[in-house]
Amino acid sequence: MAVGVPGSHALVVAAVDGLVTLQSGLGSVVHWFFEELDEIDHRVDVLGTSNWSMYAISPYLSPESADYSEAVHATVERACRSRRGGLIWIDGPDSSSLSGIWSHSDPGRWRDMSKSLAGAIRELSTQHDRVTVLVHGLMFLGVRAFLEDCSNVQIVYVAHSLGYAFADSIESRRKHWEHEAFENMARHPQDRFGYIGPYFRDMLVEQYGCQPRQLAPFVNAIPARSFQVPEQAPEVQESALSSWGIPSHKRIIFSWGRCNAQKGFDALVPAFAIFLDRVDVPEDWHLVLLMPQELASEKYVELIDAAIADLPESSVTAIRTFDDLLPRVLLRHSSLEVAVFASRYEGAPLSVLEALRFGNRSLRIAWHDIPSIAQFVDALPLSFPFPSLEPQGIAESLLAASYRHGYTAASSLPHGSHNDNVAYGLEAILGWWLD
Protein backbone atom coordinates (compact mmCIF):
# COMPACT_ATOMS: atom_id res chain seq x y z
CA MET A 1 0.00 0.00 0.00
CA ALA A 2 1.36 3.40 -0.98
CA VAL A 3 1.52 5.96 1.84
CA GLY A 4 -0.87 8.87 1.41
CA VAL A 5 -0.31 12.55 2.02
CA PRO A 6 -2.19 13.89 5.08
CA GLY A 7 -4.73 16.57 4.26
CA SER A 8 -4.91 15.61 0.59
CA HIS A 9 -7.37 14.29 -1.93
CA ALA A 10 -6.91 10.82 -3.42
CA LEU A 11 -8.07 10.10 -6.95
CA VAL A 12 -8.37 6.35 -7.54
CA VAL A 13 -9.06 4.23 -10.64
CA ALA A 14 -10.28 0.70 -9.87
CA ALA A 15 -10.51 -1.73 -12.78
CA VAL A 16 -10.05 -5.35 -13.77
CA ASP A 17 -8.48 -4.58 -17.17
CA GLY A 18 -6.29 -1.69 -18.33
CA LEU A 19 -3.96 -1.46 -15.32
CA VAL A 20 -1.70 -4.49 -15.80
CA THR A 21 -3.48 -6.07 -18.78
CA LEU A 22 -5.05 -4.75 -21.98
CA GLN A 23 -7.55 -7.13 -23.53
CA SER A 24 -10.87 -5.28 -23.90
CA GLY A 25 -12.53 -1.99 -24.76
CA LEU A 26 -13.01 -1.27 -21.07
CA GLY A 27 -9.29 -1.87 -20.58
CA SER A 28 -8.44 0.55 -23.39
CA VAL A 29 -10.52 3.32 -21.80
CA VAL A 30 -8.88 2.72 -18.42
CA HIS A 31 -5.37 2.67 -19.83
CA TRP A 32 -5.86 5.77 -21.99
CA PHE A 33 -6.61 7.66 -18.77
CA PHE A 34 -3.09 6.98 -17.52
CA GLU A 35 -1.43 7.46 -20.91
CA GLU A 36 -3.06 10.87 -21.20
CA LEU A 37 -2.99 11.90 -17.54
CA ASP A 38 -0.50 14.74 -17.97
CA GLU A 39 -2.73 16.37 -20.58
CA ILE A 40 -5.93 15.64 -18.66
CA ASP A 41 -4.89 17.13 -15.34
CA HIS A 42 -3.75 20.33 -17.09
CA ARG A 43 -7.36 20.72 -18.21
CA VAL A 44 -8.88 20.21 -14.73
CA ASP A 45 -8.65 23.42 -12.72
CA VAL A 46 -9.58 21.79 -9.42
CA LEU A 47 -6.62 19.39 -9.62
CA GLY A 48 -4.27 22.30 -10.08
CA THR A 49 -5.50 23.93 -6.87
CA SER A 50 -5.67 20.83 -4.62
CA ASN A 51 -3.12 18.58 -2.97
CA TRP A 52 -3.88 15.26 -4.60
CA SER A 53 -2.49 11.77 -5.09
CA MET A 54 -3.18 9.22 -7.83
CA TYR A 55 -3.82 5.52 -7.21
CA ALA A 56 -4.79 2.50 -9.28
CA ILE A 57 -6.37 -0.63 -7.76
CA SER A 58 -6.29 -3.97 -9.56
CA PRO A 59 -6.97 -7.59 -8.62
CA TYR A 60 -3.66 -9.40 -8.36
CA LEU A 61 -2.49 -11.00 -11.60
CA SER A 62 0.64 -13.08 -11.72
CA PRO A 63 3.41 -11.52 -13.84
CA GLU A 64 3.80 -15.05 -15.24
CA SER A 65 0.32 -14.88 -16.75
CA ALA A 66 0.11 -14.67 -20.53
CA ASP A 67 -2.33 -11.76 -20.05
CA TYR A 68 0.06 -9.66 -17.96
CA SER A 69 1.67 -6.67 -19.72
CA GLU A 70 4.80 -5.21 -18.21
CA ALA A 71 4.46 -2.11 -20.43
CA VAL A 72 0.86 -1.44 -19.32
CA HIS A 73 1.79 -1.94 -15.67
CA ALA A 74 4.80 0.38 -15.99
CA THR A 75 2.75 3.18 -17.54
CA VAL A 76 0.16 3.06 -14.75
CA GLU A 77 2.73 2.74 -11.97
CA ARG A 78 4.75 5.65 -13.33
CA ALA A 79 1.70 7.93 -13.61
CA CYS A 80 0.65 7.15 -10.03
CA ARG A 81 4.09 7.45 -8.43
CA SER A 82 4.67 10.81 -10.11
CA ARG A 83 1.60 12.00 -8.19
CA ARG A 84 2.49 10.62 -4.72
CA GLY A 85 0.48 7.41 -5.14
CA GLY A 86 0.93 3.97 -6.59
CA LEU A 87 -0.70 0.78 -7.86
CA ILE A 88 -2.43 -1.30 -5.19
CA TRP A 89 -3.05 -5.04 -5.55
CA ILE A 90 -6.16 -6.61 -4.02
CA ASP A 91 -7.20 -10.25 -3.72
CA GLY A 92 -8.99 -11.64 -6.75
CA PRO A 93 -10.60 -14.96 -7.61
CA ASP A 94 -7.84 -16.21 -9.92
CA SER A 95 -4.36 -14.76 -10.37
CA SER A 96 -3.48 -16.89 -13.40
CA SER A 97 -5.54 -15.18 -16.11
CA LEU A 98 -7.69 -12.16 -16.90
CA SER A 99 -10.57 -14.47 -17.79
CA GLY A 100 -10.43 -15.97 -14.31
CA ILE A 101 -10.47 -12.54 -12.68
CA TRP A 102 -13.27 -11.31 -14.95
CA SER A 103 -15.89 -13.41 -13.07
CA HIS A 104 -18.16 -13.47 -16.13
CA SER A 105 -21.47 -14.47 -14.55
CA ASP A 106 -21.02 -15.06 -10.82
CA PRO A 107 -22.60 -12.41 -8.54
CA GLY A 108 -21.03 -14.12 -5.53
CA ARG A 109 -17.58 -13.48 -6.93
CA TRP A 110 -18.60 -9.91 -7.88
CA ARG A 111 -19.54 -9.34 -4.23
CA ASP A 112 -16.24 -10.76 -3.01
CA MET A 113 -14.30 -8.54 -5.40
CA SER A 114 -16.29 -5.47 -4.34
CA LYS A 115 -15.55 -6.27 -0.69
CA SER A 116 -11.83 -6.66 -1.44
CA LEU A 117 -11.82 -3.32 -3.29
CA ALA A 118 -13.64 -1.67 -0.37
CA GLY A 119 -10.88 -2.77 2.01
CA ALA A 120 -8.24 -0.94 -0.03
CA ILE A 121 -10.42 2.17 -0.34
CA ARG A 122 -11.12 2.19 3.39
CA GLU A 123 -7.39 2.23 4.12
CA LEU A 124 -6.89 5.15 1.72
CA SER A 125 -9.76 6.98 3.44
CA THR A 126 -7.74 6.97 6.68
CA GLN A 127 -4.77 8.58 4.91
CA HIS A 128 -6.60 11.28 2.93
CA ASP A 129 -9.29 13.81 3.72
CA ARG A 130 -11.26 12.77 0.65
CA VAL A 131 -11.12 9.84 -1.73
CA THR A 132 -12.75 9.75 -5.18
CA VAL A 133 -12.88 6.34 -6.85
CA LEU A 134 -13.58 5.86 -10.56
CA VAL A 135 -14.96 2.32 -10.67
CA HIS A 136 -14.77 0.45 -13.99
CA GLY A 137 -16.37 -2.97 -14.31
CA LEU A 138 -19.59 -4.67 -13.21
CA MET A 139 -17.77 -6.86 -10.69
CA PHE A 140 -16.77 -3.80 -8.62
CA LEU A 141 -20.16 -2.09 -8.71
CA GLY A 142 -21.18 -3.29 -5.23
CA VAL A 143 -18.31 -1.54 -3.43
CA ARG A 144 -20.48 1.09 -1.69
CA ALA A 145 -22.26 -1.62 0.31
CA PHE A 146 -19.02 -2.15 2.22
CA LEU A 147 -18.28 1.56 2.70
CA GLU A 148 -21.58 2.83 4.12
CA ASP A 149 -19.83 4.58 7.00
CA CYS A 150 -17.14 6.28 4.86
CA SER A 151 -18.55 9.75 4.26
CA ASN A 152 -15.20 10.99 2.91
CA VAL A 153 -15.34 8.49 0.02
CA GLN A 154 -16.96 9.32 -3.32
CA ILE A 155 -17.83 6.41 -5.61
CA VAL A 156 -18.18 7.15 -9.34
CA TYR A 157 -19.35 4.09 -11.26
CA VAL A 158 -18.51 4.47 -14.96
CA ALA A 159 -21.10 2.28 -16.70
CA HIS A 160 -19.57 0.54 -19.71
CA SER A 161 -22.48 -1.90 -19.82
CA LEU A 162 -26.02 -1.87 -18.46
CA GLY A 163 -28.46 -4.70 -17.97
CA TYR A 164 -31.31 -2.95 -19.79
CA ALA A 165 -29.10 -2.55 -22.87
CA PHE A 166 -27.11 -5.81 -22.80
CA ALA A 167 -29.57 -8.63 -23.40
CA ASP A 168 -27.04 -11.38 -22.72
CA SER A 169 -27.05 -14.60 -20.68
CA ILE A 170 -26.48 -12.73 -17.39
CA GLU A 171 -29.06 -10.00 -18.00
CA SER A 172 -31.28 -10.81 -15.00
CA ARG A 173 -28.34 -11.21 -12.58
CA ARG A 174 -26.80 -7.99 -13.89
CA LYS A 175 -30.04 -6.01 -13.41
CA HIS A 176 -30.51 -7.27 -9.83
CA TRP A 177 -26.88 -6.44 -8.99
CA GLU A 178 -27.21 -3.00 -10.58
CA HIS A 179 -30.42 -2.04 -8.80
CA GLU A 180 -29.07 -3.13 -5.42
CA ALA A 181 -25.82 -1.18 -5.92
CA PHE A 182 -27.52 1.90 -7.38
CA GLU A 183 -29.86 2.08 -4.38
CA ASN A 184 -26.87 1.93 -2.04
CA MET A 185 -25.10 4.69 -3.92
CA ALA A 186 -28.21 6.88 -4.04
CA ARG A 187 -28.06 7.21 -0.25
CA HIS A 188 -24.72 9.01 -0.56
CA PRO A 189 -25.13 12.45 -2.19
CA GLN A 190 -21.50 12.58 -3.30
CA ASP A 191 -21.71 9.37 -5.38
CA ARG A 192 -22.13 9.60 -9.15
CA PHE A 193 -22.91 7.45 -12.20
CA GLY A 194 -20.66 8.08 -15.21
CA TYR A 195 -22.21 7.74 -18.66
CA ILE A 196 -20.14 6.91 -21.75
CA GLY A 197 -22.55 8.37 -24.31
CA PRO A 198 -25.99 9.94 -24.83
CA TYR A 199 -27.68 6.54 -25.17
CA PHE A 200 -26.54 5.41 -21.72
CA ARG A 201 -27.26 8.82 -20.20
CA ASP A 202 -30.90 8.53 -21.24
CA MET A 203 -31.07 4.91 -20.06
CA LEU A 204 -29.70 5.77 -16.62
CA VAL A 205 -32.47 8.33 -16.20
CA GLU A 206 -35.37 6.48 -17.82
CA GLN A 207 -34.67 2.86 -16.83
CA TYR A 208 -32.71 3.24 -13.60
CA GLY A 209 -34.35 6.36 -12.18
CA CYS A 210 -31.13 8.32 -11.77
CA GLN A 211 -31.48 12.04 -11.17
CA PRO A 212 -29.55 14.35 -13.51
CA ARG A 213 -27.50 15.63 -10.55
CA GLN A 214 -26.26 12.06 -10.00
CA LEU A 215 -24.83 11.76 -13.52
CA ALA A 216 -21.34 12.65 -14.70
CA PRO A 217 -20.17 12.69 -18.34
CA PHE A 218 -17.31 10.34 -19.21
CA VAL A 219 -18.14 10.14 -22.90
CA ASN A 220 -16.11 7.69 -24.96
CA ALA A 221 -13.63 9.11 -27.44
CA ILE A 222 -10.34 7.94 -28.94
CA PRO A 223 -7.15 9.77 -27.92
CA ALA A 224 -5.25 10.71 -31.05
CA ARG A 225 -1.86 10.12 -29.45
CA SER A 226 -2.70 6.52 -28.55
CA PHE A 227 -3.53 5.83 -32.17
CA GLN A 228 -0.42 7.36 -33.71
CA VAL A 229 1.37 5.27 -36.31
CA PRO A 230 4.53 6.59 -37.94
CA GLU A 231 4.15 7.49 -41.58
CA GLN A 232 5.04 4.33 -43.45
CA ALA A 233 6.18 3.72 -46.98
CA PRO A 234 3.71 1.64 -49.03
CA GLU A 235 6.02 -1.36 -48.97
CA VAL A 236 6.13 -1.26 -45.17
CA GLN A 237 2.32 -1.21 -45.01
CA GLU A 238 2.12 -4.12 -47.42
CA SER A 239 4.56 -6.08 -45.28
CA ALA A 240 2.47 -5.39 -42.17
CA LEU A 241 -0.73 -6.65 -43.81
CA SER A 242 1.10 -9.69 -45.17
CA SER A 243 2.32 -10.57 -41.67
CA TRP A 244 -1.33 -10.85 -40.60
CA GLY A 245 -2.23 -12.91 -43.65
CA ILE A 246 -4.27 -10.09 -45.20
CA PRO A 247 -4.12 -9.82 -49.03
CA SER A 248 -3.82 -6.09 -49.73
CA HIS A 249 -4.73 -6.51 -53.42
CA LYS A 250 -8.30 -7.50 -52.53
CA ARG A 251 -11.31 -5.40 -51.53
CA ILE A 252 -11.50 -5.75 -47.76
CA ILE A 253 -14.44 -5.89 -45.35
CA PHE A 254 -13.34 -5.52 -41.72
CA SER A 255 -15.00 -6.16 -38.37
CA TRP A 256 -13.34 -6.18 -34.96
CA GLY A 257 -14.13 -6.71 -31.30
CA ARG A 258 -14.02 -9.38 -28.61
CA CYS A 259 -15.01 -12.88 -29.74
CA ASN A 260 -18.32 -12.70 -27.99
CA ALA A 261 -21.98 -13.01 -28.97
CA GLN A 262 -22.32 -9.29 -28.25
CA LYS A 263 -20.27 -8.45 -31.35
CA GLY A 264 -22.40 -10.54 -33.74
CA PHE A 265 -19.67 -12.43 -35.59
CA ASP A 266 -21.99 -15.47 -35.64
CA ALA A 267 -24.38 -13.46 -37.85
CA LEU A 268 -21.74 -11.66 -39.93
CA VAL A 269 -19.84 -14.73 -41.13
CA PRO A 270 -22.93 -16.45 -42.67
CA ALA A 271 -23.93 -13.07 -44.14
CA PHE A 272 -20.55 -12.81 -45.85
CA ALA A 273 -21.14 -16.26 -47.39
CA ILE A 274 -24.41 -14.97 -48.89
CA PHE A 275 -22.61 -11.82 -50.05
CA LEU A 276 -19.99 -13.90 -51.90
CA ASP A 277 -22.75 -15.86 -53.66
CA ARG A 278 -24.37 -12.65 -54.92
CA VAL A 279 -21.51 -10.25 -55.64
CA ASP A 280 -20.26 -10.01 -59.23
CA VAL A 281 -16.64 -11.05 -58.63
CA PRO A 282 -16.43 -12.88 -55.28
CA GLU A 283 -12.71 -13.49 -55.68
CA ASP A 284 -12.13 -9.73 -55.33
CA TRP A 285 -13.44 -9.63 -51.75
CA HIS A 286 -11.86 -10.59 -48.44
CA LEU A 287 -13.26 -10.58 -44.90
CA VAL A 288 -10.90 -9.66 -42.04
CA LEU A 289 -12.06 -10.52 -38.52
CA LEU A 290 -10.09 -9.31 -35.51
CA MET A 291 -11.63 -11.40 -32.72
CA PRO A 292 -9.52 -11.54 -29.53
CA GLN A 293 -10.42 -14.75 -27.73
CA GLU A 294 -8.72 -14.19 -24.38
CA LEU A 295 -12.15 -13.66 -22.77
CA ALA A 296 -14.20 -15.90 -25.10
CA SER A 297 -16.26 -18.95 -24.23
CA GLU A 298 -15.22 -22.20 -25.87
CA LYS A 299 -18.73 -22.80 -27.23
CA TYR A 300 -18.82 -19.44 -29.00
CA VAL A 301 -15.36 -19.98 -30.49
CA GLU A 302 -16.50 -23.35 -31.81
CA LEU A 303 -19.60 -21.75 -33.34
CA ILE A 304 -17.50 -19.11 -35.16
CA ASP A 305 -14.93 -21.67 -36.30
CA ALA A 306 -17.69 -23.80 -37.84
CA ALA A 307 -19.11 -20.79 -39.71
CA ILE A 308 -15.67 -19.76 -40.99
CA ALA A 309 -15.05 -23.32 -42.20
CA ASP A 310 -17.99 -22.88 -44.61
CA LEU A 311 -16.25 -19.96 -46.36
CA PRO A 312 -13.65 -20.37 -49.09
CA GLU A 313 -10.30 -20.42 -47.27
CA SER A 314 -8.90 -17.66 -49.47
CA SER A 315 -11.79 -15.30 -48.61
CA VAL A 316 -11.25 -14.76 -44.88
CA THR A 317 -8.53 -13.91 -42.37
CA ALA A 318 -9.43 -14.55 -38.73
CA ILE A 319 -7.08 -13.05 -36.13
CA ARG A 320 -7.71 -14.48 -32.68
CA THR A 321 -5.47 -12.52 -30.32
CA PHE A 322 -5.65 -8.92 -29.18
CA ASP A 323 -3.76 -6.60 -31.52
CA ASP A 324 -4.20 -2.85 -31.18
CA LEU A 325 -1.94 -2.14 -34.15
CA LEU A 326 -4.05 -3.88 -36.81
CA PRO A 327 -6.99 -1.41 -36.81
CA ARG A 328 -4.50 1.47 -36.89
CA VAL A 329 -2.93 0.16 -40.10
CA LEU A 330 -5.96 -1.32 -41.82
CA LEU A 331 -8.36 1.59 -41.24
CA ARG A 332 -5.99 3.87 -43.14
CA HIS A 333 -5.31 1.44 -45.96
CA SER A 334 -6.91 2.07 -49.34
CA SER A 335 -7.89 -1.60 -49.71
CA LEU A 336 -10.35 -1.34 -46.81
CA GLU A 337 -13.77 -0.59 -48.30
CA VAL A 338 -16.35 -1.55 -45.67
CA ALA A 339 -16.28 -1.59 -41.87
CA VAL A 340 -19.04 -3.75 -40.35
CA PHE A 341 -20.55 -3.39 -36.88
CA ALA A 342 -22.93 -6.27 -36.19
CA SER A 343 -23.20 -5.86 -32.42
CA ARG A 344 -26.33 -7.09 -30.70
CA TYR A 345 -25.97 -4.38 -28.04
CA GLU A 346 -23.49 -1.64 -27.20
CA GLY A 347 -23.04 1.44 -25.05
CA ALA A 348 -20.72 3.72 -27.02
CA PRO A 349 -18.63 1.33 -29.13
CA LEU A 350 -14.95 2.21 -29.43
CA SER A 351 -14.59 0.37 -32.73
CA VAL A 352 -17.15 2.72 -34.31
CA LEU A 353 -15.29 5.73 -32.92
CA GLU A 354 -12.01 4.34 -34.27
CA ALA A 355 -13.53 4.02 -37.73
CA LEU A 356 -14.92 7.55 -37.64
CA ARG A 357 -11.68 9.05 -36.39
CA PHE A 358 -9.14 7.12 -38.47
CA GLY A 359 -10.91 5.46 -41.41
CA ASN A 360 -9.81 6.27 -44.95
CA ARG A 361 -11.92 8.87 -46.74
CA SER A 362 -13.88 6.40 -48.85
CA LEU A 363 -14.71 3.96 -46.04
CA ARG A 364 -18.31 2.73 -46.03
CA ILE A 365 -19.95 1.63 -42.77
CA ALA A 366 -22.48 -1.21 -42.54
CA TRP A 367 -24.10 -1.45 -39.14
CA HIS A 368 -26.83 -3.02 -37.03
CA ASP A 369 -29.51 -0.38 -36.57
CA ILE A 370 -29.53 -0.07 -32.78
CA PRO A 371 -29.58 3.26 -30.89
CA SER A 372 -26.07 2.90 -29.46
CA ILE A 373 -24.53 2.71 -32.94
CA ALA A 374 -27.03 5.05 -34.60
CA GLN A 375 -25.99 7.87 -32.24
CA PHE A 376 -22.67 8.03 -34.10
CA VAL A 377 -23.25 6.94 -37.71
CA ASP A 378 -26.88 7.49 -38.65
CA ALA A 379 -26.21 10.76 -40.50
CA LEU A 380 -23.14 9.64 -42.45
CA PRO A 381 -23.41 9.76 -46.25
CA LEU A 382 -21.91 6.28 -46.73
CA SER A 383 -23.91 4.55 -44.01
CA PHE A 384 -25.66 1.21 -44.61
CA PRO A 385 -27.83 0.04 -41.69
CA PHE A 386 -29.36 -3.41 -41.43
CA PRO A 387 -32.52 -3.74 -39.31
CA SER A 388 -31.70 -7.08 -37.66
CA LEU A 389 -28.96 -9.69 -37.42
CA GLU A 390 -30.67 -11.91 -39.95
CA PRO A 391 -27.79 -12.85 -42.33
CA GLN A 392 -29.77 -12.08 -45.47
CA GLY A 393 -30.32 -8.49 -44.33
CA ILE A 394 -26.68 -8.01 -43.43
CA ALA A 395 -25.69 -9.34 -46.85
CA GLU A 396 -28.03 -6.83 -48.51
CA SER A 397 -26.30 -3.97 -46.67
CA LEU A 398 -22.87 -5.29 -47.67
CA LEU A 399 -24.00 -5.49 -51.30
CA ALA A 400 -25.33 -1.92 -51.20
CA ALA A 401 -22.04 -0.75 -49.66
CA SER A 402 -20.00 -2.61 -52.29
CA TYR A 403 -21.66 -0.66 -55.12
CA ARG A 404 -21.34 2.81 -53.60
CA HIS A 405 -18.40 5.16 -53.87
CA GLY A 406 -17.68 8.62 -52.51
CA TYR A 407 -16.37 10.17 -49.33
CA THR A 408 -17.62 9.49 -45.84
CA ALA A 409 -17.30 11.66 -42.74
CA ALA A 410 -14.28 9.79 -41.38
CA SER A 411 -11.57 11.70 -39.55
CA SER A 412 -14.20 13.54 -37.51
CA LEU A 413 -14.28 13.73 -33.72
CA PRO A 414 -17.84 12.86 -32.66
CA HIS A 415 -18.82 13.98 -29.18
CA GLY A 416 -15.52 15.72 -28.39
CA SER A 417 -11.92 14.71 -27.82
CA HIS A 418 -10.84 12.07 -25.32
CA ASN A 419 -8.82 14.38 -23.06
CA ASP A 420 -11.47 17.09 -23.02
CA ASN A 421 -14.21 14.55 -22.29
CA VAL A 422 -12.35 12.99 -19.35
CA ALA A 423 -11.41 16.41 -17.98
CA TYR A 424 -15.04 17.52 -18.23
CA GLY A 425 -16.13 14.45 -16.29
CA LEU A 426 -13.51 15.02 -13.60
CA GLU A 427 -14.55 18.65 -13.23
CA ALA A 428 -18.16 17.54 -12.82
CA ILE A 429 -17.40 15.13 -9.97
CA LEU A 430 -14.53 16.92 -8.24
CA GLY A 431 -15.82 20.49 -8.43
CA TRP A 432 -18.78 19.71 -6.18
CA TRP A 433 -16.84 17.28 -3.99
CA LEU A 434 -13.92 19.58 -3.26
CA ASP A 435 -15.88 22.82 -2.68
PDB file of C-alpha atoms in Angstrom, residues 154-158 185 188-194 213-216 428-429 432:
ATOM      1  CA  GLN A 154     -16.963   9.324  -3.316  1.00  0.00           C
ATOM      2  CA  ILE A 155     -17.834   6.407  -5.614  1.00  0.00           C
ATOM      3  CA  VAL A 156     -18.184   7.147  -9.341  1.00  0.00           C
ATOM      4  CA  TYR A 157     -19.347   4.087 -11.260  1.00  0.00           C
ATOM      5  CA  VAL A 158     -18.514   4.466 -14.958  1.00  0.00           C
ATOM      6  CA  MET A 185     -25.097   4.694  -3.917  1.00  0.00           C
ATOM      7  CA  HIS A 188     -24.721   9.012  -0.564  1.00  0.00           C
ATOM      8  CA  PRO A 189     -25.133  12.447  -2.191  1.00  0.00           C
ATOM      9  CA  GLN A 190     -21.498  12.582  -3.302  1.00  0.00           C
ATOM     10  CA  ASP A 191     -21.715   9.372  -5.384  1.00  0.00           C
ATOM     11  CA  ARG A 192     -22.127   9.596  -9.146  1.00  0.00           C
ATOM     12  CA  PHE A 193     -22.906   7.448 -12.202  1.00  0.00           C
ATOM     13  CA  GLY A 194     -20.662   8.082 -15.213  1.00  0.00           C
ATOM     14  CA  ARG A 213     -27.497  15.628 -10.554  1.00  0.00           C
ATOM     15  CA  GLN A 214     -26.261  12.056 -10.000  1.00  0.00           C
ATOM     16  CA  LEU A 215     -24.828  11.760 -13.518  1.00  0.00           C
ATOM     17  CA  ALA A 216     -21.340  12.646 -14.702  1.00  0.00           C
ATOM     18  CA  ALA A 428     -18.159  17.535 -12.825  1.00  0.00           C
ATOM     19  CA  ILE A 429     -17.404  15.127  -9.974  1.00  0.00           C
ATOM     20  CA  TRP A 432     -18.779  19.710  -6.184  1.00  0.00           C
TER      21      TRP A 432
END
